[in-house]
mmCIF file of C-alpha atoms and ligand atoms in Angstrom:
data_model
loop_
_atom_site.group_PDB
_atom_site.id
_atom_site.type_symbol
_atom_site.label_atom_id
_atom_site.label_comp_id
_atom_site.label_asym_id
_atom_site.label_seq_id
_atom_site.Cartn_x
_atom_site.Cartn_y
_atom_site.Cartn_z
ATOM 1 C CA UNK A 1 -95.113 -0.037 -80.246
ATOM 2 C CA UNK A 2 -97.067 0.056 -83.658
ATOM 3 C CA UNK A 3 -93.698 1.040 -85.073
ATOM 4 C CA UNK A 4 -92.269 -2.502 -84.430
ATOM 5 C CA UNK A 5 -95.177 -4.650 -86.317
ATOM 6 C CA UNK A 6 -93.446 -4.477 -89.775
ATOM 7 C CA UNK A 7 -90.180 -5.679 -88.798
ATOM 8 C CA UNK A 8 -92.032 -8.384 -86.591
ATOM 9 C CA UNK A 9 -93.668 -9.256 -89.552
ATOM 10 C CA UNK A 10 -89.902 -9.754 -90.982
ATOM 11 C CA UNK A 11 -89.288 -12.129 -88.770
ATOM 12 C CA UNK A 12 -86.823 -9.535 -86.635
ATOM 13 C CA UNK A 13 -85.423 -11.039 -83.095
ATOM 14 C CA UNK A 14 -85.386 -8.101 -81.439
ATOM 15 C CA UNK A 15 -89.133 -6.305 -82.438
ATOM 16 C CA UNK A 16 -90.203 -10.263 -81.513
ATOM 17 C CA UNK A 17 -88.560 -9.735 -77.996
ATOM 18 C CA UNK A 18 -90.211 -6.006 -77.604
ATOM 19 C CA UNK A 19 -93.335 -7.107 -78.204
ATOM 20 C CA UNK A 20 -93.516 -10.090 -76.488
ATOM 21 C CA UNK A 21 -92.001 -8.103 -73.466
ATOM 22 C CA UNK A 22 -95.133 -6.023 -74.461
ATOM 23 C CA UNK A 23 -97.397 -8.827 -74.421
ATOM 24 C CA UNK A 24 -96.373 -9.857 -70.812
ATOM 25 C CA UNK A 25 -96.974 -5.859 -69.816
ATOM 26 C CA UNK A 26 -100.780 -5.628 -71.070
ATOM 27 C CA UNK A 27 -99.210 -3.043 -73.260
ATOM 28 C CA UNK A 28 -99.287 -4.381 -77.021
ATOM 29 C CA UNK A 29 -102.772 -4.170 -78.120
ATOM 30 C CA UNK A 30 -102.442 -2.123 -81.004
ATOM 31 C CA UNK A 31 -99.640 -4.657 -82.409
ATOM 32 C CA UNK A 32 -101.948 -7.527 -81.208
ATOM 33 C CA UNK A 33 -104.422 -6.126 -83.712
ATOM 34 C CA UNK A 34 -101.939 -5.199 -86.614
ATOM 35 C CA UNK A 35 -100.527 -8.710 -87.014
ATOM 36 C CA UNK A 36 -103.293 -10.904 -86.213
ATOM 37 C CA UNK A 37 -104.390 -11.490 -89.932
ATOM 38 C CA UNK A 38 -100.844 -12.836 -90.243
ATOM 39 C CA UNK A 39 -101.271 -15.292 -87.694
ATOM 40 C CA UNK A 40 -103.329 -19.435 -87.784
ATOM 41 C CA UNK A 41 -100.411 -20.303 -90.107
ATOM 42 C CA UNK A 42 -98.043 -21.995 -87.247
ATOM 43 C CA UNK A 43 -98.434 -25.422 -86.289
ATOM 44 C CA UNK A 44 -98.893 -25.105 -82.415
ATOM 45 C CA UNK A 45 -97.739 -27.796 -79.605
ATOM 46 C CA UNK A 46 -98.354 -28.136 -76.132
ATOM 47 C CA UNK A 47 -96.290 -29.847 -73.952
ATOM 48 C CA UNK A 48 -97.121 -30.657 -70.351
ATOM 49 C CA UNK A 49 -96.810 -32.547 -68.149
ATOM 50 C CA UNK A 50 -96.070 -32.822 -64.143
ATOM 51 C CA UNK A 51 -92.674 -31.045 -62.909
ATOM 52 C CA UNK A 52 -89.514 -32.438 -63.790
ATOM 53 C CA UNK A 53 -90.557 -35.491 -66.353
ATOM 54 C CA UNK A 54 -88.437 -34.018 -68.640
ATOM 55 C CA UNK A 55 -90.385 -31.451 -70.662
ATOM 56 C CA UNK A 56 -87.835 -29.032 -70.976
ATOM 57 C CA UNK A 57 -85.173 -31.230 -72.197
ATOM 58 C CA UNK A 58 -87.460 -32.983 -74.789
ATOM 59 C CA UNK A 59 -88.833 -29.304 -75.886
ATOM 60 C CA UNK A 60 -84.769 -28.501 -76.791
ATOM 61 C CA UNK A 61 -84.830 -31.980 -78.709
ATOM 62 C CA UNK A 62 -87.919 -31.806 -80.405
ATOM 63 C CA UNK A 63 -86.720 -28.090 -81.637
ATOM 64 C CA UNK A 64 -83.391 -29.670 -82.943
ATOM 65 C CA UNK A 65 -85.293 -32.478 -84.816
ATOM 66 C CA UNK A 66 -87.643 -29.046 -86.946
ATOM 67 C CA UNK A 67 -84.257 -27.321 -87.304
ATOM 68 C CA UNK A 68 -83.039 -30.222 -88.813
ATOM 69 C CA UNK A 69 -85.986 -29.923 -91.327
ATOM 70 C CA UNK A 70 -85.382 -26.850 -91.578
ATOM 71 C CA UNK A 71 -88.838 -25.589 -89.618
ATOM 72 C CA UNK A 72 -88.390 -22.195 -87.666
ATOM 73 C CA UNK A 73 -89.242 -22.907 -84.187
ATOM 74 C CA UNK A 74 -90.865 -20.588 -81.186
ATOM 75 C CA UNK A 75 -90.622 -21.927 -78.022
ATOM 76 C CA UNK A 76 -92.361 -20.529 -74.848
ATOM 77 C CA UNK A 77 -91.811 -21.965 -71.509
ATOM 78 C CA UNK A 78 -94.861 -20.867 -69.198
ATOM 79 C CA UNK A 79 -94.578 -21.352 -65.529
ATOM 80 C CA UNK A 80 -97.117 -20.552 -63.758
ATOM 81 C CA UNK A 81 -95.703 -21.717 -60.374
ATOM 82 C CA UNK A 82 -93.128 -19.161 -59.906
ATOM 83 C CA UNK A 83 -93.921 -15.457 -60.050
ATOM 84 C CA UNK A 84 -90.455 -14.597 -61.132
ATOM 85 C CA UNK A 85 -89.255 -15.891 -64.380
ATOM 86 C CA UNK A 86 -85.575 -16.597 -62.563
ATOM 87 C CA UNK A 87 -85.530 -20.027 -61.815
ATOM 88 C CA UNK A 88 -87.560 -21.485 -64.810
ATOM 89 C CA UNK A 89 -86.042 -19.220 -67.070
ATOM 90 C CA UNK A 90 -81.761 -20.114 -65.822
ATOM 91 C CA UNK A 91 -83.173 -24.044 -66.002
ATOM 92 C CA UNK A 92 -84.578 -23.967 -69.297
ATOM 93 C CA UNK A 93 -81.701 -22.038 -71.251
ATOM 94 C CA UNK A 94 -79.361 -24.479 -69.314
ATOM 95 C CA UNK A 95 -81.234 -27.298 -70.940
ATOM 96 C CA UNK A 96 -82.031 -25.530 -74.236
ATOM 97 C CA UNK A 97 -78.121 -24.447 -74.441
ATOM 98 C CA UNK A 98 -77.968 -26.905 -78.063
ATOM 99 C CA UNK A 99 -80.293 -24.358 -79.752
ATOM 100 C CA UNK A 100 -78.440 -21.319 -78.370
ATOM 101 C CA UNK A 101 -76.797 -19.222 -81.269
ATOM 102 C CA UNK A 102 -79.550 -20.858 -83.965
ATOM 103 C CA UNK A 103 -81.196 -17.944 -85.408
ATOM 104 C CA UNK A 104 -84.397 -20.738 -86.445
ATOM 105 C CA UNK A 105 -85.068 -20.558 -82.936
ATOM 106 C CA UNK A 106 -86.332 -18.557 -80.658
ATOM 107 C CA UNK A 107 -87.071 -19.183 -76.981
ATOM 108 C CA UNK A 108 -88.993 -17.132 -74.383
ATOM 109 C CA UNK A 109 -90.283 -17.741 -70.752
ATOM 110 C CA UNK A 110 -93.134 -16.278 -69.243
ATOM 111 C CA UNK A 111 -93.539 -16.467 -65.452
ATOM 112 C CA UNK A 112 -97.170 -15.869 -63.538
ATOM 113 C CA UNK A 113 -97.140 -12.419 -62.796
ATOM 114 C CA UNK A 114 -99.890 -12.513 -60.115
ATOM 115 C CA UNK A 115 -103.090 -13.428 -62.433
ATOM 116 C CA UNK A 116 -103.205 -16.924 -63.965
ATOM 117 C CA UNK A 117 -106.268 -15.727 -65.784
ATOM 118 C CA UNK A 118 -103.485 -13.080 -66.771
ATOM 119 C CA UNK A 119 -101.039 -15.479 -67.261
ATOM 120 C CA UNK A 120 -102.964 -17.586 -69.832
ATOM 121 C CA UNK A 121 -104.273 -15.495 -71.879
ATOM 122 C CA UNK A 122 -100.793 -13.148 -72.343
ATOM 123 C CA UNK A 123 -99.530 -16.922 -73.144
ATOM 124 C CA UNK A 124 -101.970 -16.659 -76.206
ATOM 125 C CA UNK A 125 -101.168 -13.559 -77.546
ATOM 126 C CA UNK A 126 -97.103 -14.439 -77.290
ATOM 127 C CA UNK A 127 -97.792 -17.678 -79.225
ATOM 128 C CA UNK A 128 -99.878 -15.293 -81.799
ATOM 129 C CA UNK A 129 -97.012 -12.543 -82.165
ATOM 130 C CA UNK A 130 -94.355 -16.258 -82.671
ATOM 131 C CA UNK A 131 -96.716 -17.719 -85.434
ATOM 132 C CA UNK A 132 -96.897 -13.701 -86.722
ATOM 133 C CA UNK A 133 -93.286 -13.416 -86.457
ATOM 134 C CA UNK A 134 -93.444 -16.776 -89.025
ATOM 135 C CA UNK A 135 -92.279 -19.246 -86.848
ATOM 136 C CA UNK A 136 -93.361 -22.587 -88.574
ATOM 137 C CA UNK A 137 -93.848 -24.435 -85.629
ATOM 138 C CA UNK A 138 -94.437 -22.718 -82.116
ATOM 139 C CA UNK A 139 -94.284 -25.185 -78.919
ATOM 140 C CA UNK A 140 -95.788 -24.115 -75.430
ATOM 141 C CA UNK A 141 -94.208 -25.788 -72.666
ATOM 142 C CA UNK A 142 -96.484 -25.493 -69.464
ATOM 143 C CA UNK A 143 -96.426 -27.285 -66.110
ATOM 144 C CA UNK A 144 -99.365 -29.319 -65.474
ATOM 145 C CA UNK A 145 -100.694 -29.140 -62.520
ATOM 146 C CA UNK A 146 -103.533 -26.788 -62.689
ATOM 147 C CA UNK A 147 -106.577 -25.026 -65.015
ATOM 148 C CA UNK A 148 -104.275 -21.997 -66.891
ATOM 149 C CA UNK A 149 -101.807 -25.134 -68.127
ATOM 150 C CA UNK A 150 -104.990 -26.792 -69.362
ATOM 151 C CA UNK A 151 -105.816 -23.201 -70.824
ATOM 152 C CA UNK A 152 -103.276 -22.916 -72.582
ATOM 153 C CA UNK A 153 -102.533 -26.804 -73.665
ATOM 154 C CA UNK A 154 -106.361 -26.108 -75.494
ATOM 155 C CA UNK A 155 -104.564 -23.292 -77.564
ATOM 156 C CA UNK A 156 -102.176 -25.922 -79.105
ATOM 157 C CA UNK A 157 -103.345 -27.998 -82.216
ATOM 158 C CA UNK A 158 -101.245 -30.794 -80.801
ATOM 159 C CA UNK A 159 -100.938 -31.461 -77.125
ATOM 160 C CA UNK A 160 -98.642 -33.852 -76.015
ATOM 161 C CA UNK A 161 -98.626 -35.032 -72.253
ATOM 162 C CA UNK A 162 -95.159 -35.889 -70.669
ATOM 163 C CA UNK A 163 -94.725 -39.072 -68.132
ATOM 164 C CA UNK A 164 -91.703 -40.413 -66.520
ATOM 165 C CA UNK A 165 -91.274 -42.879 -64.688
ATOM 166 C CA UNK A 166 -90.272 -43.401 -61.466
ATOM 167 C CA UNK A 167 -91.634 -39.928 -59.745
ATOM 168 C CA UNK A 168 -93.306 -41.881 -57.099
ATOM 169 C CA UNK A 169 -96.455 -42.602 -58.930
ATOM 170 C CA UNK A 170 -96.735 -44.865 -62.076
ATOM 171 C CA UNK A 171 -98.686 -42.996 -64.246
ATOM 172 C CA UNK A 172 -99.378 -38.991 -63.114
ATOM 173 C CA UNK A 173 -101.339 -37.750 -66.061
ATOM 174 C CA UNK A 174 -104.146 -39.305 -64.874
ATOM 175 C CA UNK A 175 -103.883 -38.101 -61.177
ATOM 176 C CA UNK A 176 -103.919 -34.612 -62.902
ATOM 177 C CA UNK A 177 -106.687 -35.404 -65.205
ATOM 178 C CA UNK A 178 -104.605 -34.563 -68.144
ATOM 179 C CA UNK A 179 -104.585 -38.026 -69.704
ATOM 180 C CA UNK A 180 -108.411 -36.154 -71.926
ATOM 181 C CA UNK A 181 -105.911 -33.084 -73.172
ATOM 182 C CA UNK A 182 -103.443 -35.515 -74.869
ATOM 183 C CA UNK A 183 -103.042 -35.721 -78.045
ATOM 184 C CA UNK A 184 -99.620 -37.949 -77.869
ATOM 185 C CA UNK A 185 -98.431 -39.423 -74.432
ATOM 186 C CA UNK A 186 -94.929 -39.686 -74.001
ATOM 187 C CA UNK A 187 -92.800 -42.070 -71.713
ATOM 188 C CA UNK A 188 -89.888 -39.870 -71.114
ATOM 189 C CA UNK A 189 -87.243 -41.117 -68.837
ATOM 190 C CA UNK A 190 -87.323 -44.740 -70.543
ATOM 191 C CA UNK A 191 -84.296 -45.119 -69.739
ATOM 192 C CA UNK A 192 -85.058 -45.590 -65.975
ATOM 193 C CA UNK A 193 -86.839 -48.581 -64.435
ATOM 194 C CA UNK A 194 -90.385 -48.452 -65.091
ATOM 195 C CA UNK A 195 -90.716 -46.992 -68.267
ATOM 196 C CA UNK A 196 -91.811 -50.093 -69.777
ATOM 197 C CA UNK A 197 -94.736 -50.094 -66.935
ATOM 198 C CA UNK A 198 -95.764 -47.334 -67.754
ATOM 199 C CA UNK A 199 -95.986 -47.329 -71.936
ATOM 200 C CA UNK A 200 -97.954 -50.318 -71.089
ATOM 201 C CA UNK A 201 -99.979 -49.171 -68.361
ATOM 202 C CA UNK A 202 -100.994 -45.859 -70.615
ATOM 203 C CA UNK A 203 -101.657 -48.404 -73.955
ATOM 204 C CA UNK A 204 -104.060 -50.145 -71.797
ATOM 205 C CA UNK A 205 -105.704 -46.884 -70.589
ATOM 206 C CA UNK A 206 -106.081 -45.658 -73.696
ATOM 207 C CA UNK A 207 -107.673 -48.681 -75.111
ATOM 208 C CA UNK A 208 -110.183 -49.172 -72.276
ATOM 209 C CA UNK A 209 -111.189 -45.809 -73.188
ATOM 210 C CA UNK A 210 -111.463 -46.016 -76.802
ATOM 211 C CA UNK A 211 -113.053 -49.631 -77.914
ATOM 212 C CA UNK A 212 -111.248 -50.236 -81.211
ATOM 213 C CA UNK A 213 -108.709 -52.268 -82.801
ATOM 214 C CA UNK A 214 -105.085 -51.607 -83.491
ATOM 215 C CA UNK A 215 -103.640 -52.577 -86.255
ATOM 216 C CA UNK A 216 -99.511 -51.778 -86.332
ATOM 217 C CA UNK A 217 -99.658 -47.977 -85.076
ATOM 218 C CA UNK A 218 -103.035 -47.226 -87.559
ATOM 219 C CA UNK A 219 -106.276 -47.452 -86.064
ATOM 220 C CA UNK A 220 -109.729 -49.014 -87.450
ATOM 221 C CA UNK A 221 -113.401 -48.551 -86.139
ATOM 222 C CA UNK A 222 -114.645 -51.956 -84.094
ATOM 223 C CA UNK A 223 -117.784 -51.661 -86.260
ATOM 224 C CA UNK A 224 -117.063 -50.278 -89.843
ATOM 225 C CA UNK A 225 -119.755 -51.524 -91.360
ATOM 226 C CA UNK A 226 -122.490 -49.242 -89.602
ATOM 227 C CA UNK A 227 -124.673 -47.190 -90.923
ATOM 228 C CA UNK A 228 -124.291 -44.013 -89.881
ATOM 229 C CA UNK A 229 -120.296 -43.000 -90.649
ATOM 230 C CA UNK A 230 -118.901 -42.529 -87.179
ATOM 231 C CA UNK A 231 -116.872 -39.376 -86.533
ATOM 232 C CA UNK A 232 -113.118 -40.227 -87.050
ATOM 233 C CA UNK A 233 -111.239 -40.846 -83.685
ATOM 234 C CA UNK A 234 -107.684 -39.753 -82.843
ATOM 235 C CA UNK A 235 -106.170 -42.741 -80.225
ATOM 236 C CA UNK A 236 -103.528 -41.060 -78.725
ATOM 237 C CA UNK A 237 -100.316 -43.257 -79.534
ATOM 238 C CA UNK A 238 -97.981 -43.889 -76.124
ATOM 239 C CA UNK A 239 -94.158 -42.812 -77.712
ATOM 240 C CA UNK A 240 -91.192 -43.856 -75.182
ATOM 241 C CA UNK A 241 -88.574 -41.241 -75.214
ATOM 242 C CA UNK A 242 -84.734 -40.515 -73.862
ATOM 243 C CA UNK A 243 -84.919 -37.282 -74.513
ATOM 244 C CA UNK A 244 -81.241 -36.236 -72.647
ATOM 245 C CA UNK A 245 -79.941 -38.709 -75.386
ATOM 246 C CA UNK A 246 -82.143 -37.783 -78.537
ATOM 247 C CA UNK A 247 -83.682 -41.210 -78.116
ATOM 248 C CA UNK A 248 -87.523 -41.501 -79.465
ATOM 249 C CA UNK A 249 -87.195 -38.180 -81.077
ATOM 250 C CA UNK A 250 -87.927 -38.962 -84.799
ATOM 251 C CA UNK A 251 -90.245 -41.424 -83.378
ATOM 252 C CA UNK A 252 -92.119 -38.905 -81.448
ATOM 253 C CA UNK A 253 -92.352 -35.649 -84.624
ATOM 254 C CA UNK A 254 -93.574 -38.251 -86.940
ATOM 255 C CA UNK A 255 -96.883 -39.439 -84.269
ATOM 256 C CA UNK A 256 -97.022 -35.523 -84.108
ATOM 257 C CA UNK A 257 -97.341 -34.843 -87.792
ATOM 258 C CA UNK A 258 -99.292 -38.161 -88.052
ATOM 259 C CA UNK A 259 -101.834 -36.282 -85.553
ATOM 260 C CA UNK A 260 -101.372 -32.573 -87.629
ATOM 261 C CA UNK A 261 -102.147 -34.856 -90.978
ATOM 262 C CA UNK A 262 -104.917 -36.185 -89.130
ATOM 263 C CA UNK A 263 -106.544 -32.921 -88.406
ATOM 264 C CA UNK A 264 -106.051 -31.647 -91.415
ATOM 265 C CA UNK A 265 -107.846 -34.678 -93.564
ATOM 266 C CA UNK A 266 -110.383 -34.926 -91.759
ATOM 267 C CA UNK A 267 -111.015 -31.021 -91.412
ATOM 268 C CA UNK A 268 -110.852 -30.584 -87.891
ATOM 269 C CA UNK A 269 -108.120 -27.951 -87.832
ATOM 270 C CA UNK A 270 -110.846 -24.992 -88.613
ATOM 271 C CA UNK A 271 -113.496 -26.746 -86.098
ATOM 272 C CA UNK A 272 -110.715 -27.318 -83.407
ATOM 273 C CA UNK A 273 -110.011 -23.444 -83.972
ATOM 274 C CA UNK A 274 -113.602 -22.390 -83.377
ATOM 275 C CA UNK A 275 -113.748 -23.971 -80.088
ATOM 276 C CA UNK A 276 -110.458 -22.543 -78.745
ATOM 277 C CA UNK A 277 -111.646 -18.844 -80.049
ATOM 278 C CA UNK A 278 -114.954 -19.591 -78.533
ATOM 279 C CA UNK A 279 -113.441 -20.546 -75.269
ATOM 280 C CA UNK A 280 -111.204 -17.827 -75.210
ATOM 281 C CA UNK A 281 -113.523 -15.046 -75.981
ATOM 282 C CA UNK A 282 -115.915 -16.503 -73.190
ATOM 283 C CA UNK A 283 -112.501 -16.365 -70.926
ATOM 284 C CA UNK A 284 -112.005 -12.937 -71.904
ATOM 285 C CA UNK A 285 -115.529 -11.796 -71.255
ATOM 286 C CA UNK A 286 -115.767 -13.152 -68.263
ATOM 287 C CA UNK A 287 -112.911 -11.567 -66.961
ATOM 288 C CA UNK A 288 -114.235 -8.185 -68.178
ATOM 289 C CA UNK A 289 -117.239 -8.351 -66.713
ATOM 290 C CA UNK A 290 -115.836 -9.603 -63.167
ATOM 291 C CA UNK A 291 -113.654 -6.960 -62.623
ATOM 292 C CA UNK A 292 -116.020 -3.862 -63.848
ATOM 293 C CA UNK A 293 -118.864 -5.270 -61.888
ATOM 294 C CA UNK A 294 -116.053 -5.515 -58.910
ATOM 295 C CA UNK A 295 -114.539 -1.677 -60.002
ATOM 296 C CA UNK A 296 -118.412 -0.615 -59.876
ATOM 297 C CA UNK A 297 -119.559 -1.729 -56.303
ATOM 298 C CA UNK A 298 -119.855 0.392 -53.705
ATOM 299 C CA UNK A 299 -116.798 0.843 -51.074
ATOM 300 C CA UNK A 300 -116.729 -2.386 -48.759
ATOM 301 C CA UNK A 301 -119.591 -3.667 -50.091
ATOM 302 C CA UNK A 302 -117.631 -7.427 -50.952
ATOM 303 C CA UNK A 303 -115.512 -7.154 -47.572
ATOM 304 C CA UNK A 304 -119.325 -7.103 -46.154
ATOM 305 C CA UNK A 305 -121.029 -9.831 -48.391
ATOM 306 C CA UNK A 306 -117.411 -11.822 -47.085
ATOM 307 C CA UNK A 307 -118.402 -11.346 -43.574
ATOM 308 C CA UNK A 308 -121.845 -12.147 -43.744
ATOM 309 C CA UNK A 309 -121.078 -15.431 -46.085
ATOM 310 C CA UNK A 310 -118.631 -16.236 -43.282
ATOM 311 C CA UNK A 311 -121.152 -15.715 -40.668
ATOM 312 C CA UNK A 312 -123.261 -17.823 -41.762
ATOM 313 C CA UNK A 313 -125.803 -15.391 -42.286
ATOM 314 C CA UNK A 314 -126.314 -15.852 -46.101
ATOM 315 C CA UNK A 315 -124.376 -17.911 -48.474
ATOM 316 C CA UNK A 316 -122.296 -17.731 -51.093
ATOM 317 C CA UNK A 317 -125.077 -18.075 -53.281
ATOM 318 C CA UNK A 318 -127.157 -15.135 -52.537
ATOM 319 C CA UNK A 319 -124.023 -13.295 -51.962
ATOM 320 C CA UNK A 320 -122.938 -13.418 -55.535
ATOM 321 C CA UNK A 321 -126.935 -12.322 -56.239
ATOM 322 C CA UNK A 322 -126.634 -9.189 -53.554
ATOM 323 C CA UNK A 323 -123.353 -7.860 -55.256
ATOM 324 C CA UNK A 324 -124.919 -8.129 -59.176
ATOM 325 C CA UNK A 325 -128.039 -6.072 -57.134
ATOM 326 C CA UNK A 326 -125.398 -3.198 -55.859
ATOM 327 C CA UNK A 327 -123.054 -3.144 -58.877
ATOM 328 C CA UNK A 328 -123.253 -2.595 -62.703
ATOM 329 C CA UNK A 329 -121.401 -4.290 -65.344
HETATM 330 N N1 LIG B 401 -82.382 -40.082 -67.149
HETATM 331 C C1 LIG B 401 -82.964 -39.145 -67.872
HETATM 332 N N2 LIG B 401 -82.976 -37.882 -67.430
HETATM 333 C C2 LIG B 401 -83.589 -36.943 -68.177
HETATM 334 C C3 LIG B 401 -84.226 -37.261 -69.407
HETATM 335 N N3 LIG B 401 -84.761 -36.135 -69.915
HETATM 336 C C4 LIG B 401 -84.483 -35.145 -69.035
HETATM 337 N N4 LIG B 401 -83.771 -35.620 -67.994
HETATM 338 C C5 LIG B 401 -83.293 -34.866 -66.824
HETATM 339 O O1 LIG B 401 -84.392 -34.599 -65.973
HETATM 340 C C6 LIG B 401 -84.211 -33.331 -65.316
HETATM 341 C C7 LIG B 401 -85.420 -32.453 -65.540
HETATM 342 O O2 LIG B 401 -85.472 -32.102 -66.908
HETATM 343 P P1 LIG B 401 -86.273 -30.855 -67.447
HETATM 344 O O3 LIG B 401 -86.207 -30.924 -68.929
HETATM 345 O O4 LIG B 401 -85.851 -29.612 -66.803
HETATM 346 O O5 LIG B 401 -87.725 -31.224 -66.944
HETATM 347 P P2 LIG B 401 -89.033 -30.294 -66.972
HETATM 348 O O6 LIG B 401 -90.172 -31.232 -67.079
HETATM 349 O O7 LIG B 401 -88.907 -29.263 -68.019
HETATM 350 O O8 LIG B 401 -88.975 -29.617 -65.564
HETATM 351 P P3 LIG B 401 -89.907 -28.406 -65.037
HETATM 352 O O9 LIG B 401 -89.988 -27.403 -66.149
HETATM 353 O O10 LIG B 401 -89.189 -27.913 -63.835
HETATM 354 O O11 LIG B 401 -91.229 -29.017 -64.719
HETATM 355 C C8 LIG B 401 -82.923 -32.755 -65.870
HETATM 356 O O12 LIG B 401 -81.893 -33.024 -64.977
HETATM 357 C C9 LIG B 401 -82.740 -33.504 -67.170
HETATM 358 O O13 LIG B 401 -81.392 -33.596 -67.543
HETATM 359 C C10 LIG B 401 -84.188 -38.623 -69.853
HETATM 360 O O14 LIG B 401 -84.718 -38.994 -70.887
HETATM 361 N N5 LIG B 401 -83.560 -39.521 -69.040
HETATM 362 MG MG1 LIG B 402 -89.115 -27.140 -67.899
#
């Protein structure tokens, strides 16, 4: 595959489809390496959210709005739900069909392919190979529901959570505990009942949990004249959006530059970085190690830790200690 890094580099559709049908096959390592010093220069986005607020839809919109600045936009759709990229992938370019023929775009979807662990980590070497491939801005839709969406959300410098209204419960991001991941909340859907619940419900969330003042949109400490200068705090603004109609579009790239602006003056983009590579490489590792202590025990010997665990005869506990005691990592 090494052949294909240079016209990757060139920004070249197809070498960027090879390789990221490389990426999803465990087979582009060598490329991985080759264009890595070429990637941190895309601004990444994460958009989640539960099933069927609208992500997709405002994705498409959100990519017409950086066209229109003329920004080169990746988009990757992960689902983790389905282990065929089928459905996901016939819904998405239904509802990405405005982009279709743009050659500033360029969409892929990556279905769970048995591993989530899998899943979210091939997810961050695709949205390397789109920021190598010089896409300006690269956004990762996920569905949030469980820990690989929050995995990969973490890889974005800008995460925004989607809400609708109307799905049975007011306010679902914090059922799923991904109100902490967001960067920008979005009210999608406000063109239903109960969108105006909800932005207000969320405002009042948000400022429970972060004791300042708001002053028109900008945000001031409730104590600025302490001492000790406190470390600047992001409040996650609550944008309402229409996104089948283009409606809170504008509204919605300018709180997300507002937030990239934010990182950058106050320097958090590089420490934000170090925590994601951090976690990753700890992901990684731990991964490694699992499966060659697993490849290393003896035949049967976790079938028989299983059945002892589940006979009540030792738990899970010592279990984990007896297999580390038979196996070598
Ligand atoms: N009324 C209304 N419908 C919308 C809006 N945005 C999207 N929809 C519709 O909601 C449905 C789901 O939209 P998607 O964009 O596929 O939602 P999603 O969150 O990507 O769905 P999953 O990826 O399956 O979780 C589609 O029928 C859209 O046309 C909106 O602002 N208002
Ligand atoms: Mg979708």
């Amino acid at each position: 595959m090494i052949e294909l890094v240079q016209p990757l580099l060139n920004g070249d559709r197809r070498a960027l489809a090879r390789v990221l049908t490389g990426v999803e096959n465990q087979q582009a390592g060598d490329v991985l390496a080759a264009v890595y010093p070429h990637t941190g220069r895309a601004h990444i986005i994460g958009v989640t959210g539960a099933p069927g607020t609208g992500k997709s839809t405002l994705v498409a919109a959100l990519a017409g709005g950086y066209r229109a600045q003329h920004k080169t936009v990746g988009i990757l759709a992960v689902d983790p739900t389905s282990p065929f990229s089928g459905g996901a992938v016939l819904g998405d370019r239904i509802r990405m069909q405005s982009l279709a023929g743009d050659k500033g775009v360029f969409i892929r979807s990556m279905a769970s392919r048995g591993s989530l662990g899998g899943l979210a980590s091939a997810a961050l070497d695709a949205i390397r190979v789109l920021d190598a491939a010089g896409m300006d801005v690269v956004i990762v839709e996920t569905v949030g529901a469980g820990q690989s969406e929050v995995d990969i959300a973490r890889a974005a410098h800008t995460t925004l959570v989607v809400e609708a209204p109307g799905l049975g419960d007011e306010i679902q991001a914090i059922k799923a505990g991904l109100l902490e991941i967001a960067d920008v909340l979005v009210v999608n859907k406000a063109d239903r009942p109960g969108a105006e619940n909800a932005v207000r419900a969320l405002r009042m969330m948000l400022d429970i949990g972060h004791p300042v003042e708001r002053h028109h949109g900008r945000f001031i400490a409730a104590s600025p004249v302490s001492v000790a200068e406190p470390p600047p705090m992001w409040i996650p603004p609550v944008i309402a959006t229409v996104a089948s109609k283009g409606e809170g579009i504008d509204e919605l790239l300018v709180a997300i530059s507002d937030h990239h602006r934010f990182l950058v003056d106050h320097h958090m983009l590089g420490r934000l970085e170090q925590e994601q590579i951090e976690v990753e490489i700890c992901e990684r590792l731990r991964n490694v190690l699992v499966d060659r202590l697993l490849e290393s025990l003896p035949q049967g010997a976790l079938m028989e830790v299983v059945r002892q665990v589940q006979a009540r005869q030792v738990t899970p506990q010592r279990a984990v200690e007896v297999l580390l005691g038979q196996g070598h990592i």
